PDB file of C-alpha atoms in Angstrom:
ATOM      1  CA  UNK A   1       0.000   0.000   0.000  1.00  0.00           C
ATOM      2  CA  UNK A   2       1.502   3.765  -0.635  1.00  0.00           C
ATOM      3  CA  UNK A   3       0.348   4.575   2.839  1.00  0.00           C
ATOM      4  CA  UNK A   4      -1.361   7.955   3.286  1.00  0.00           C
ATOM      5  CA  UNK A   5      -0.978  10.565   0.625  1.00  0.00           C
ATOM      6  CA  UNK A   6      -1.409  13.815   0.797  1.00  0.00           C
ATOM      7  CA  UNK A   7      -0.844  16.686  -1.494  1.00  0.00           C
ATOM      8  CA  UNK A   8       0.559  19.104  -2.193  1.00  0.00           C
ATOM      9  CA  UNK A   9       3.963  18.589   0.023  1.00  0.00           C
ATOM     10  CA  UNK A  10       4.629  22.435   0.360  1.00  0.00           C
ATOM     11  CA  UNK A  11       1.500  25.454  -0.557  1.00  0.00           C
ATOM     12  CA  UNK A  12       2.395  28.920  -0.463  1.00  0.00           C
ATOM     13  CA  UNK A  13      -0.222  31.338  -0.697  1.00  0.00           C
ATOM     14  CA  UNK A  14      -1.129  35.039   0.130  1.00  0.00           C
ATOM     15  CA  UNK A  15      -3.153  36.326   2.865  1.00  0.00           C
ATOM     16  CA  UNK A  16      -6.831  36.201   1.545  1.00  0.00           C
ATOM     17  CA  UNK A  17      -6.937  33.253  -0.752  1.00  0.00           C
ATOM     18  CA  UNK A  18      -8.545  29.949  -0.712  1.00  0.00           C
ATOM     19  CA  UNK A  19      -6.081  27.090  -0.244  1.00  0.00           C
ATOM     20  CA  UNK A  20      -7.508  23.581  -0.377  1.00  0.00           C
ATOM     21  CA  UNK A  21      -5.429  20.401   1.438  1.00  0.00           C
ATOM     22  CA  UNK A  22      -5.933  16.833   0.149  1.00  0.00           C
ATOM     23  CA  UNK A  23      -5.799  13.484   1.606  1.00  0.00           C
ATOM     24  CA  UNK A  24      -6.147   9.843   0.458  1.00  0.00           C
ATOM     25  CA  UNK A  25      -6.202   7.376   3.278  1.00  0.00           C
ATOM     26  CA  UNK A  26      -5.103   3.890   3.377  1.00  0.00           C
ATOM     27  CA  UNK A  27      -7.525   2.120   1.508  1.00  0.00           C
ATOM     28  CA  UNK A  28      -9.875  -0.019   4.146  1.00  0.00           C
ATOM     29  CA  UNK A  29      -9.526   2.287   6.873  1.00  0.00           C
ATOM     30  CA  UNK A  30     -12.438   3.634   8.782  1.00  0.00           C
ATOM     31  CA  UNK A  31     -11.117   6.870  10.482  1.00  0.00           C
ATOM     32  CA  UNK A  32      -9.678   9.707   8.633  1.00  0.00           C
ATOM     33  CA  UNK A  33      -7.895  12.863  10.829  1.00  0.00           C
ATOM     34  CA  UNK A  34      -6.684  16.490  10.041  1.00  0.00           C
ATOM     35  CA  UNK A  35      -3.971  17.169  12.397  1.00  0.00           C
ATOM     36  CA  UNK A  36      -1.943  21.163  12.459  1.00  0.00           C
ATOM     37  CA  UNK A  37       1.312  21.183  13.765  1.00  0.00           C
ATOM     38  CA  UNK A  38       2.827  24.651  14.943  1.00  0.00           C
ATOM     39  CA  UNK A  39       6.042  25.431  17.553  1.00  0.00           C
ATOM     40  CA  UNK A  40       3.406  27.194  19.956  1.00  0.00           C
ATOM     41  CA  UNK A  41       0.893  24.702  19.976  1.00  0.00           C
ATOM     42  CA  UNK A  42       2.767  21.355  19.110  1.00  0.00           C
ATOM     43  CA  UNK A  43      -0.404  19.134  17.256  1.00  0.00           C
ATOM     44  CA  UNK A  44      -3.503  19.715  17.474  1.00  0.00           C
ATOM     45  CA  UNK A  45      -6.534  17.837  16.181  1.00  0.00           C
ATOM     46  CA  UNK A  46      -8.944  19.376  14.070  1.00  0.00           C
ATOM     47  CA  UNK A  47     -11.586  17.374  12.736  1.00  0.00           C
ATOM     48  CA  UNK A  48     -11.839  13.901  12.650  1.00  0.00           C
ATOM     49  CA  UNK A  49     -14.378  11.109  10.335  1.00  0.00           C
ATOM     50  CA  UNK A  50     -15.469   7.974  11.160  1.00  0.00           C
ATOM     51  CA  UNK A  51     -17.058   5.762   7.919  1.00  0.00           C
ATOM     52  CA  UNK A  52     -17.433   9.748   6.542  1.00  0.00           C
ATOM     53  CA  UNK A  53     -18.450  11.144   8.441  1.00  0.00           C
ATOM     54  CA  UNK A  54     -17.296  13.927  10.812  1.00  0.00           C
ATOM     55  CA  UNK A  55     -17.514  13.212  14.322  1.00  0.00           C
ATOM     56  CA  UNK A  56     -15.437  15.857  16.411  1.00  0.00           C
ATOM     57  CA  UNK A  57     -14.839  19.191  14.442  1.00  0.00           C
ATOM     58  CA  UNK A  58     -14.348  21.187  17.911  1.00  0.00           C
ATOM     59  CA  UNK A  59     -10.423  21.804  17.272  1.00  0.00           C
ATOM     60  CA  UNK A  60     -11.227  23.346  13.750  1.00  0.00           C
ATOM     61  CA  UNK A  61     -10.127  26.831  14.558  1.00  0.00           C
ATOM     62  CA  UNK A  62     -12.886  29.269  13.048  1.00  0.00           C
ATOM     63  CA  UNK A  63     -15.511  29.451  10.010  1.00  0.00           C
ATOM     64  CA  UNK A  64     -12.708  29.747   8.075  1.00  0.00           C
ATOM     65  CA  UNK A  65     -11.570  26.059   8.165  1.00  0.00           C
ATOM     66  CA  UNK A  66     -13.773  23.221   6.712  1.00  0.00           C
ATOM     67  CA  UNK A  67     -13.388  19.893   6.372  1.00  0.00           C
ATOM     68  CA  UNK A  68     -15.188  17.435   3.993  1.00  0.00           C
ATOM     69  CA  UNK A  69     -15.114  13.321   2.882  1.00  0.00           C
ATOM     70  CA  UNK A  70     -17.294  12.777   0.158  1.00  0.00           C
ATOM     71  CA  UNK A  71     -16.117   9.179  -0.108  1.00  0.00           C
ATOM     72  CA  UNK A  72     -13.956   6.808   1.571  1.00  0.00           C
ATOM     73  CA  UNK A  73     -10.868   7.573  -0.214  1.00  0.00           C
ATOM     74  CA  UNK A  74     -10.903  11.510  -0.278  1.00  0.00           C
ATOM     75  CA  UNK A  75     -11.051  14.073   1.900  1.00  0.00           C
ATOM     76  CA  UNK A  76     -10.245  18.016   1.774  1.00  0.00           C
ATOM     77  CA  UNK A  77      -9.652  20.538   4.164  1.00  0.00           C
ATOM     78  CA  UNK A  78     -10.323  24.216   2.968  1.00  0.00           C
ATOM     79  CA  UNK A  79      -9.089  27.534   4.537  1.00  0.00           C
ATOM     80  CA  UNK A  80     -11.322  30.587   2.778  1.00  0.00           C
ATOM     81  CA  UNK A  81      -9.566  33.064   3.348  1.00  0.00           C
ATOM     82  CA  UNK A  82      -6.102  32.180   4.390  1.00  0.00           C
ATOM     83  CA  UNK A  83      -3.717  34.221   6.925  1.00  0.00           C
ATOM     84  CA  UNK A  84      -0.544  34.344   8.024  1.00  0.00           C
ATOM     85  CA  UNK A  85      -1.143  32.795  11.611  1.00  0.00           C
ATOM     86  CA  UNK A  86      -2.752  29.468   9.506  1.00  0.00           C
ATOM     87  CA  UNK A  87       0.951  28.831   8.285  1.00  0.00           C
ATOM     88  CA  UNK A  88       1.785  25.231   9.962  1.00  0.00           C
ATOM     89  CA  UNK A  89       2.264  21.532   8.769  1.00  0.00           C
ATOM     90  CA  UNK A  90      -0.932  19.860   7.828  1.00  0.00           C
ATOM     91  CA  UNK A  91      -1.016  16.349   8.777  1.00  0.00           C
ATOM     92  CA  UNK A  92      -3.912  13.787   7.701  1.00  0.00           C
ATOM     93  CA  UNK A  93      -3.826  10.228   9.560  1.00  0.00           C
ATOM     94  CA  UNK A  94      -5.938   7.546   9.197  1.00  0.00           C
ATOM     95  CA  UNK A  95      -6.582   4.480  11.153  1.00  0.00           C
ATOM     96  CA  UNK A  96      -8.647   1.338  10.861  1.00  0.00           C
ATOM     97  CA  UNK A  97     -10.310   0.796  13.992  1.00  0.00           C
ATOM     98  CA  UNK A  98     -10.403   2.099  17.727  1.00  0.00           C
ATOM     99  CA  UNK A  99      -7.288   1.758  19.392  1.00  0.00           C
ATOM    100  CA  UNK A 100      -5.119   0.570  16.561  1.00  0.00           C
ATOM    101  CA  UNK A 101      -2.096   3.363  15.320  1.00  0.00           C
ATOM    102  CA  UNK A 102      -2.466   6.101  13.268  1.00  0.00           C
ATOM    103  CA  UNK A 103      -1.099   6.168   9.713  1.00  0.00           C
ATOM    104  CA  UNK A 104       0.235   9.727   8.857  1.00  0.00           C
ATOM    105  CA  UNK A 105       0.808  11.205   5.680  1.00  0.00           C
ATOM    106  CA  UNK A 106       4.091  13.552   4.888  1.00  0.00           C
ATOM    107  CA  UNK A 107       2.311  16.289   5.891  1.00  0.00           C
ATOM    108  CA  UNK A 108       1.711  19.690   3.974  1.00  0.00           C
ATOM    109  CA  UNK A 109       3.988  22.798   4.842  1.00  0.00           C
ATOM    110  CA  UNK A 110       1.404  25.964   4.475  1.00  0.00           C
ATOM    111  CA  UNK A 111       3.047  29.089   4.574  1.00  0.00           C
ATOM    112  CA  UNK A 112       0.601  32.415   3.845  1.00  0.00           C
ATOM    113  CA  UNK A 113       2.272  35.347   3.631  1.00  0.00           C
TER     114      UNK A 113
ATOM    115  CA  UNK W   1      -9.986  16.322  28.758  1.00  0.00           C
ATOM    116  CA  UNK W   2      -7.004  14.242  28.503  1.00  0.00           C
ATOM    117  CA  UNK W   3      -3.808  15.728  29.058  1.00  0.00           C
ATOM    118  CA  UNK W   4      -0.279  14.543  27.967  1.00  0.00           C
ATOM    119  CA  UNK W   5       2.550  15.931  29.277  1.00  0.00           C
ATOM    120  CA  UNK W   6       6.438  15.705  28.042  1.00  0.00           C
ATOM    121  CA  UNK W   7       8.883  17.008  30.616  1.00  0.00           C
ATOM    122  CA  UNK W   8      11.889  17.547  28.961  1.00  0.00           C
ATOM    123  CA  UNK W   9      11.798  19.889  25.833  1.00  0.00           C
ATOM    124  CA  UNK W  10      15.369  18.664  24.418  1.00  0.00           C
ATOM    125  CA  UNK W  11      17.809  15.669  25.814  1.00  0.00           C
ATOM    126  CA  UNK W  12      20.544  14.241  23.812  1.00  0.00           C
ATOM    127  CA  UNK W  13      22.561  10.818  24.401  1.00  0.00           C
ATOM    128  CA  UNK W  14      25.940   9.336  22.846  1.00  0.00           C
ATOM    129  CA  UNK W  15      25.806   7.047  20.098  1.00  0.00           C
ATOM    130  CA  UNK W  16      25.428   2.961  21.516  1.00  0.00           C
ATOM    131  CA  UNK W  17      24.221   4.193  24.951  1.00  0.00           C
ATOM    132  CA  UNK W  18      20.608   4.296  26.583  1.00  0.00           C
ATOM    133  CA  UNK W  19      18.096   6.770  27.090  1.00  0.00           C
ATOM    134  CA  UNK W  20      14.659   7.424  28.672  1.00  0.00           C
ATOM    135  CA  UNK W  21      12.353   9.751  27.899  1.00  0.00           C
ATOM    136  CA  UNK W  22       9.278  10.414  30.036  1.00  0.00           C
ATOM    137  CA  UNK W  23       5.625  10.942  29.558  1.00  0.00           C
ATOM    138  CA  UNK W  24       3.074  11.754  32.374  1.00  0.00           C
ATOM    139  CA  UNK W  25      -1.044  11.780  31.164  1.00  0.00           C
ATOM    140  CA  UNK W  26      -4.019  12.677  33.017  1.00  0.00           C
ATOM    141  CA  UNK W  27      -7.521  11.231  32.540  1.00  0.00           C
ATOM    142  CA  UNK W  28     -10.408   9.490  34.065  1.00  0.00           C
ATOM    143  CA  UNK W  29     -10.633   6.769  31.751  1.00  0.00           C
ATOM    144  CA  UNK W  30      -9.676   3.279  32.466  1.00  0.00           C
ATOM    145  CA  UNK W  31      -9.624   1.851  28.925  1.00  0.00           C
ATOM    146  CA  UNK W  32      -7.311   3.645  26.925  1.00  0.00           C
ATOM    147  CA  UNK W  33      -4.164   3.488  24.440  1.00  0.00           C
ATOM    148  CA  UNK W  34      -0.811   4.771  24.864  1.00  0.00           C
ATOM    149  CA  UNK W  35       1.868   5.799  22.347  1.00  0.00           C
ATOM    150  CA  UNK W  36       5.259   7.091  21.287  1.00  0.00           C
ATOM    151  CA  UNK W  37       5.533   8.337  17.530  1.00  0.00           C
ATOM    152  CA  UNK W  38       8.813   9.513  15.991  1.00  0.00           C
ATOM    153  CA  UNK W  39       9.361  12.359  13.790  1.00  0.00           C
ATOM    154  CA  UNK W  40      12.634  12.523  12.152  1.00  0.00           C
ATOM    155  CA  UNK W  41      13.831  15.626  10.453  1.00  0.00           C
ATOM    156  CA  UNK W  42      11.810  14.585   7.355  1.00  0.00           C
ATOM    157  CA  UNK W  43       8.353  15.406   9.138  1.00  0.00           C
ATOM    158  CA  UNK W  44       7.023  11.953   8.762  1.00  0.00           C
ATOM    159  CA  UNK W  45       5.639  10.587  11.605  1.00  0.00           C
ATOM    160  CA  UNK W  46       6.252   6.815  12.440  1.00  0.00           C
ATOM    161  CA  UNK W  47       4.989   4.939  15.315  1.00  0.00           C
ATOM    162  CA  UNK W  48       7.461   3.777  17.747  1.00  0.00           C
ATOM    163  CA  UNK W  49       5.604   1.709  19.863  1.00  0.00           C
ATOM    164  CA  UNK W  50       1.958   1.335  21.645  1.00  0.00           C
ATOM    165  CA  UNK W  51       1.050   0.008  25.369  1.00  0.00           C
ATOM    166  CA  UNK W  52      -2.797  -0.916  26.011  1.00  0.00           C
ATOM    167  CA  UNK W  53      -3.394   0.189  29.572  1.00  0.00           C
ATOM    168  CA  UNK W  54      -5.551  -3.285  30.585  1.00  0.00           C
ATOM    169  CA  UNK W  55      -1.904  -4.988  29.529  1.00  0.00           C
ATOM    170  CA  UNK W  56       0.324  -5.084  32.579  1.00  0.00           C
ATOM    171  CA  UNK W  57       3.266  -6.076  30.883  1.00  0.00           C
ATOM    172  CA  UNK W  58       5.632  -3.256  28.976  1.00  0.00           C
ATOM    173  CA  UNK W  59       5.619  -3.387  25.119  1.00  0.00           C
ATOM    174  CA  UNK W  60       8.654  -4.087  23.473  1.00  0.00           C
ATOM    175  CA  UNK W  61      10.136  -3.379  20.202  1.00  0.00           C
ATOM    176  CA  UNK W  62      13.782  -4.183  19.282  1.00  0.00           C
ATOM    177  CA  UNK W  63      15.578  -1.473  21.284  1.00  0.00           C
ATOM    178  CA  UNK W  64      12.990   0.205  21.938  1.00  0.00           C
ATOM    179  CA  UNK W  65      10.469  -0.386  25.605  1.00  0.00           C
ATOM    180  CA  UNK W  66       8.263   1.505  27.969  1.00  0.00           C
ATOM    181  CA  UNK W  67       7.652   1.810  31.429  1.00  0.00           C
ATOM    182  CA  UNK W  68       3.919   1.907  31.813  1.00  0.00           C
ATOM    183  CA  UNK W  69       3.278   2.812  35.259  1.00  0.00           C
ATOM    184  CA  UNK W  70      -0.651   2.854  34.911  1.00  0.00           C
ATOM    185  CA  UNK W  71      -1.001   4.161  38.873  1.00  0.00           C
ATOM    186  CA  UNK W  72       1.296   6.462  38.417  1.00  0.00           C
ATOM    187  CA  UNK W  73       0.127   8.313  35.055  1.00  0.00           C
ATOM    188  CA  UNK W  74       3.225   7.407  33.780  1.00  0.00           C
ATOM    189  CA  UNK W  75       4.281   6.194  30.451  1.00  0.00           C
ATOM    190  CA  UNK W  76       8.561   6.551  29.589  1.00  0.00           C
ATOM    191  CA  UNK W  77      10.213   5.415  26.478  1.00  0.00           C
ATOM    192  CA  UNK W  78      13.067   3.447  26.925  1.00  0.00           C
ATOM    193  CA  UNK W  79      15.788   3.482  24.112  1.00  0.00           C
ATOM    194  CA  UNK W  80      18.663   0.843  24.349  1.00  0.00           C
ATOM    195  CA  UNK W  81      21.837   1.289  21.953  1.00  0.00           C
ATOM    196  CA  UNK W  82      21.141   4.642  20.528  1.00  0.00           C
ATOM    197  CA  UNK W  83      21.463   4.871  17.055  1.00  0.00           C
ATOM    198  CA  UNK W  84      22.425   8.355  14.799  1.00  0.00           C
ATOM    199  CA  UNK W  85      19.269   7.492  12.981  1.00  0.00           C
ATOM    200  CA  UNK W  86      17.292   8.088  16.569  1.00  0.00           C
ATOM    201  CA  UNK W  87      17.628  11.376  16.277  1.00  0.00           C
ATOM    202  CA  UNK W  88      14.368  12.786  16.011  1.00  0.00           C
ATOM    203  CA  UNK W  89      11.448  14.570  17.548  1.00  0.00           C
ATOM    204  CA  UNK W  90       9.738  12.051  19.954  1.00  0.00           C
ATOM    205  CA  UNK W  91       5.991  12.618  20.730  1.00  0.00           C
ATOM    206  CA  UNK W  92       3.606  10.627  23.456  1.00  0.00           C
ATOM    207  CA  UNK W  93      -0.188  10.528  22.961  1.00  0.00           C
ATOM    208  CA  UNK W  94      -2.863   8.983  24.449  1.00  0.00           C
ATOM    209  CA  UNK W  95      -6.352   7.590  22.808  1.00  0.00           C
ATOM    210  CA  UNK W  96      -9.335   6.736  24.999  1.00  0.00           C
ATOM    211  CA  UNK W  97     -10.241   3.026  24.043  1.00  0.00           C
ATOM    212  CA  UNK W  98     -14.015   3.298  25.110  1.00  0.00           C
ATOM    213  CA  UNK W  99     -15.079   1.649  21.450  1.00  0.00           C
ATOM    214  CA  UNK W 100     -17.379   4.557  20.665  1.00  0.00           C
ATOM    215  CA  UNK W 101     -16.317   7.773  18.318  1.00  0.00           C
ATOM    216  CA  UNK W 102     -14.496   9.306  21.200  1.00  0.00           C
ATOM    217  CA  UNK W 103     -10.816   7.951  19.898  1.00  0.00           C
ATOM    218  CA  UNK W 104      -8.803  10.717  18.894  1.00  0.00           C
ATOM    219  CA  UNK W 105      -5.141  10.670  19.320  1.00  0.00           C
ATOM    220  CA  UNK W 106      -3.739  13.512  22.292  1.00  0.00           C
ATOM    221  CA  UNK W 107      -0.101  14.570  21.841  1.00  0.00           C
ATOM    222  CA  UNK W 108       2.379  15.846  24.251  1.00  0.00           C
ATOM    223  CA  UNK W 109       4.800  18.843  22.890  1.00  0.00           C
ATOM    224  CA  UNK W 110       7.297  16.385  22.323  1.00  0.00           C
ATOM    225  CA  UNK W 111      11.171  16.072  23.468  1.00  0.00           C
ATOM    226  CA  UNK W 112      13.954  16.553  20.574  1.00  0.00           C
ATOM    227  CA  UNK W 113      16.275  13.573  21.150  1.00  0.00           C
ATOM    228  CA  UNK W 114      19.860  14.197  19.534  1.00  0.00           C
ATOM    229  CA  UNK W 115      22.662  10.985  19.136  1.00  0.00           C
ATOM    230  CA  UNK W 116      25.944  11.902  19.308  1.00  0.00           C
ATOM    231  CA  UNK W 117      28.321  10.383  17.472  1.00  0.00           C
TER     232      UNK W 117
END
């Protein structure tokens, strides 16, 4: 399996503008999670889907972020509009059951200028 | 809330010798999952090792082992004959293990291990 993939591996963008993250999971797994990794605040969860759908969404930081999985093998996460303090590594992980390790993807680097 | 706690920001070790690094939690749960993940300077993030809490005895993986001291909120990573390729940012988390949607992975800040050579 190519393990978790996520693209692209590095996004700059300007302050203001739509930038869209993507994930494809392992293939079988159930759970699907957005992870943001920053010096200050280490990583943080920020949504999270179970079979889809999302279960937890309370670390998605404002109206700004959203999250979607359309099927089992997709899933975005959206920042509309971008700013500076969004710049972090975007991790998405998923897992196949309850209690079993995540699988992470390489992560994208986000800087907004 | 669960709460995962890494005490030392930065440690470093020599090349062939051991080294622990420790993890405290906090939580009210009884069923739950513990874990150290590794993130070398490439940002991937690999799993090192993971401890059920019903399991009394410490997981083990090659050179690496933890100390799972459930009473004690405690939960160290053990590394025997460091290697240069250890060097990395080490991260603990925790997962509650109730079976239901509540299973998302807490992480500590992390501690930046560096082998010497």
């Amino acid at each position: 399996d190519a393990g978790v993939i996520q693209s692209p591996r590095h996004e700059v963008t300007e302050m203001g503008q739509e930038v869209t993250l993507r994930c494809k999971p392992i293939s079988g797994h159930n759970s699907l999670f957005w992870y943001r990794q920053t010096m200050m605040r280490g990583l943080e969860l920020l949504i999270y889907f179970n079979n889809n759908v999302p279960i937890d969404d309370s670390g998605m930081p404002e109206d700004r972020f959203s999250a979607k999985m359309p099927n089992a093998s997709f899933s975005t996460l959206k920042i509309q509009p971008s700013e500076p303090r969004d710049s972090a590594v975007y991790f998405c992980a998923s897992s196949p059951w309850t209690g079993e390790k995540l699988f992470f993807g390489s992560g994208t680097q986000l800087s907004v200028l | 809330a669960q709460t995962v706690t890494q005490s030392q920001p930065e440690m470093s070790v020599q090349e062939a010798e051991t080294v622990t690094l420790s993890c405290t939690y906090d939580t009210s749960e009884s069923n739950y999952y513990l874990f150290w993940y590794k993130q070398p300077p490439s940002r991937q993030m690999i799993l090192v090792i993971r401890q059920e809490a019903y399991k009394q005895q410490n997981a083990t993986e090659n050179r690496f082992s933890v100390n799972f001291q459930k009473a004690a909120k405690s939960f160290s990573l053990k590394i025997s004959d460091s290697q240069l390729g250890d060097t990395a940012m080490y991260f603990c988390a925790f997962m509650i293990g109730s079976g239901g949607s509540n299973y998302k992975l807490t992480f500590g800040k992390g501690t930046l291990l560096t082998v010497n050579p």
